[in-house]
Amino acid sequence: MATGKLPFNNSGNTKELIHSIKYKEPKIPNGLDEDLKHLLYKILKRKSKRRLGLRGDIRQQPFYRSINWVALEKKELQPPFQPRTPAANLFQPYDGKPPLSFLNEDEATSGEATSEDRNIIPGFSFLSSTWLE
């Protein structure tokens, strides 16, 4: 979101992207703020146990030092940017189909992630294994 580009190989080849995520370091542009670069490296750690959020409080990172977390939690802060509300005519009329109707019945009603869901990219964990218990 900071650059509009993926931090890993984005050649359009899924195998290359997965290889890049699993084995290469993320590409963080030099022109970014140093605090932001350090934050990105910490949240993009390959091993979930070493990733920021599991190891250390993200709020303590220098990139966020200007945020008054107490006021933010109390919803007392004004956002620095507020996107415009899209025009009402941009929304598609309801077609009568239930949400996620493209899924089969089992997929649409099951709230549990399967082991297959958790292993989209073999060898890469999105969550700490302790969160999956």
Tab-separated table of C-alpha atoms in Angstrom:
chain	number	residue	atom	x	y	z
A	1	MET	CA	0.000	0.000	0.000
A	2	ALA	CA	2.898	2.332	0.618
A	3	THR	CA	4.240	1.991	-2.916
A	4	GLY	CA	1.428	0.443	-4.934
A	5	LYS	CA	3.666	-2.532	-5.737
A	6	LEU	CA	4.110	-5.993	-4.265
A	7	PRO	CA	7.258	-6.478	-2.178
A	8	PHE	CA	7.862	-9.751	-4.010
A	9	ASN	CA	8.291	-10.717	-7.665
A	10	ASN	CA	5.167	-9.688	-9.547
A	11	SER	CA	5.878	-10.985	-13.045
A	12	GLY	CA	2.389	-12.459	-13.303
A	13	ASN	CA	3.735	-15.990	-12.958
A	14	THR	CA	2.193	-17.633	-9.881
A	15	LYS	CA	5.042	-20.124	-9.426
A	16	GLU	CA	7.626	-17.340	-9.508
A	17	LEU	CA	5.597	-15.291	-7.029
A	18	ILE	CA	5.310	-18.219	-4.599
A	19	HIS	CA	9.050	-18.925	-4.951
A	20	SER	CA	9.805	-15.258	-4.293
A	21	ILE	CA	7.599	-15.195	-1.167
A	22	LYS	CA	9.137	-18.389	0.207
A	23	TYR	CA	12.812	-17.815	-0.561
A	24	LYS	CA	13.612	-14.189	-1.338
A	25	GLU	CA	13.752	-11.062	0.745
A	26	PRO	CA	11.003	-8.502	0.115
A	27	LYS	CA	11.934	-5.574	-2.120
A	28	ILE	CA	11.519	-2.387	-0.114
A	29	PRO	CA	12.285	0.790	-2.121
A	30	ASN	CA	15.126	2.946	-0.822
A	31	GLY	CA	13.091	6.147	-1.077
A	32	LEU	CA	10.716	5.197	1.741
A	33	ASP	CA	10.920	6.653	5.223
A	34	GLU	CA	13.424	4.658	7.325
A	35	ASP	CA	10.845	3.926	10.046
A	36	LEU	CA	8.419	2.609	7.425
A	37	LYS	CA	11.122	0.405	5.880
A	38	HIS	CA	11.941	-1.127	9.267
A	39	LEU	CA	8.237	-1.718	9.932
A	40	LEU	CA	7.742	-3.421	6.556
A	41	TYR	CA	10.727	-5.723	7.068
A	42	LYS	CA	9.373	-6.722	10.477
A	43	ILE	CA	5.833	-7.490	9.305
A	44	LEU	CA	7.048	-9.355	6.211
A	45	LYS	CA	9.192	-11.880	8.098
A	46	ARG	CA	8.786	-15.304	6.536
A	47	LYS	CA	8.513	-17.167	9.845
A	48	SER	CA	5.366	-16.157	11.673
A	49	LYS	CA	7.043	-16.567	15.072
A	50	ARG	CA	9.488	-13.803	14.138
A	51	ARG	CA	6.896	-11.510	12.547
A	52	LEU	CA	5.950	-8.232	14.178
A	53	GLY	CA	2.566	-8.578	15.795
A	54	LEU	CA	3.445	-11.920	17.294
A	55	ARG	CA	6.813	-10.693	18.544
A	56	GLY	CA	6.382	-7.213	19.901
A	57	ASP	CA	3.637	-4.652	19.861
A	58	ILE	CA	3.191	-2.951	16.511
A	59	ARG	CA	2.126	0.182	18.387
A	60	GLN	CA	5.636	0.575	19.781
A	61	GLN	CA	7.203	0.920	16.342
A	62	PRO	CA	8.775	4.310	15.560
A	63	PHE	CA	6.632	4.616	12.413
A	64	TYR	CA	3.557	4.970	14.634
A	65	ARG	CA	5.060	7.265	17.294
A	66	SER	CA	2.808	10.184	16.286
A	67	ILE	CA	-0.398	8.225	16.990
A	68	ASN	CA	-2.219	8.800	20.253
A	69	TRP	CA	-3.482	5.230	20.695
A	70	VAL	CA	-5.759	6.055	23.634
A	71	ALA	CA	-7.525	8.795	21.655
A	72	LEU	CA	-7.690	6.522	18.603
A	73	GLU	CA	-9.357	3.728	20.585
A	74	LYS	CA	-11.867	6.229	21.967
A	75	LYS	CA	-12.551	7.368	18.380
A	76	GLU	CA	-11.570	10.921	19.260
A	77	LEU	CA	-9.206	11.441	16.317
A	78	GLN	CA	-10.058	12.746	12.880
A	79	PRO	CA	-8.696	10.614	10.033
A	80	PRO	CA	-5.938	12.348	8.052
A	81	PHE	CA	-7.731	11.354	4.857
A	82	GLN	CA	-11.343	10.438	4.286
A	83	PRO	CA	-12.229	8.851	0.949
A	84	ARG	CA	-15.246	10.189	-0.862
A	85	THR	CA	-18.365	8.061	-0.686
A	86	PRO	CA	-19.032	6.446	-4.054
A	87	ALA	CA	-22.089	7.619	-5.923
A	88	ALA	CA	-25.177	5.513	-5.300
A	89	ASN	CA	-25.482	4.669	-8.992
A	90	LEU	CA	-22.126	2.850	-8.907
A	91	PHE	CA	-23.604	0.002	-6.908
A	92	GLN	CA	-25.054	-2.962	-8.721
A	93	PRO	CA	-28.697	-3.747	-8.010
A	94	TYR	CA	-29.248	-6.829	-5.865
A	95	ASP	CA	-29.550	-9.838	-8.156
A	96	GLY	CA	-31.396	-12.051	-5.669
A	97	LYS	CA	-28.499	-14.490	-5.307
A	98	PRO	CA	-27.169	-15.061	-1.807
A	99	PRO	CA	-23.687	-13.722	-1.070
A	100	LEU	CA	-20.930	-16.146	-2.057
A	101	SER	CA	-23.368	-18.046	-4.287
A	102	PHE	CA	-20.437	-19.035	-6.485
A	103	LEU	CA	-19.309	-21.393	-3.692
A	104	ASN	CA	-20.810	-24.819	-3.304
A	105	GLU	CA	-23.052	-25.363	-0.265
A	106	ASP	CA	-20.307	-26.904	1.890
A	107	GLU	CA	-17.843	-24.099	1.170
A	108	ALA	CA	-20.406	-21.365	1.739
A	109	THR	CA	-21.631	-22.655	5.106
A	110	SER	CA	-18.401	-23.940	6.610
A	111	GLY	CA	-16.754	-21.398	8.898
A	112	GLU	CA	-13.711	-23.586	9.471
A	113	ALA	CA	-10.581	-23.302	7.373
A	114	THR	CA	-9.445	-26.683	6.137
A	115	SER	CA	-5.849	-27.854	6.172
A	116	GLU	CA	-5.900	-27.264	2.403
A	117	ASP	CA	-7.004	-23.647	2.992
A	118	ARG	CA	-4.158	-23.148	5.453
A	119	ASN	CA	-1.574	-24.521	3.043
A	120	ILE	CA	-2.155	-22.286	0.016
A	121	ILE	CA	1.578	-21.685	-0.271
A	122	PRO	CA	3.403	-24.756	1.087
A	123	GLY	CA	6.080	-23.804	3.594
A	124	PHE	CA	4.654	-20.330	4.223
A	125	SER	CA	2.432	-19.619	7.192
A	126	PHE	CA	-0.015	-16.731	7.226
A	127	LEU	CA	-0.721	-17.198	10.922
A	128	SER	CA	1.189	-18.533	13.848
A	129	SER	CA	0.385	-22.187	14.419
A	130	THR	CA	-0.638	-21.229	17.965
A	131	TRP	CA	-3.476	-19.124	16.534
A	132	LEU	CA	-4.806	-22.098	14.586
A	133	GLU	CA	-5.354	-24.240	17.685
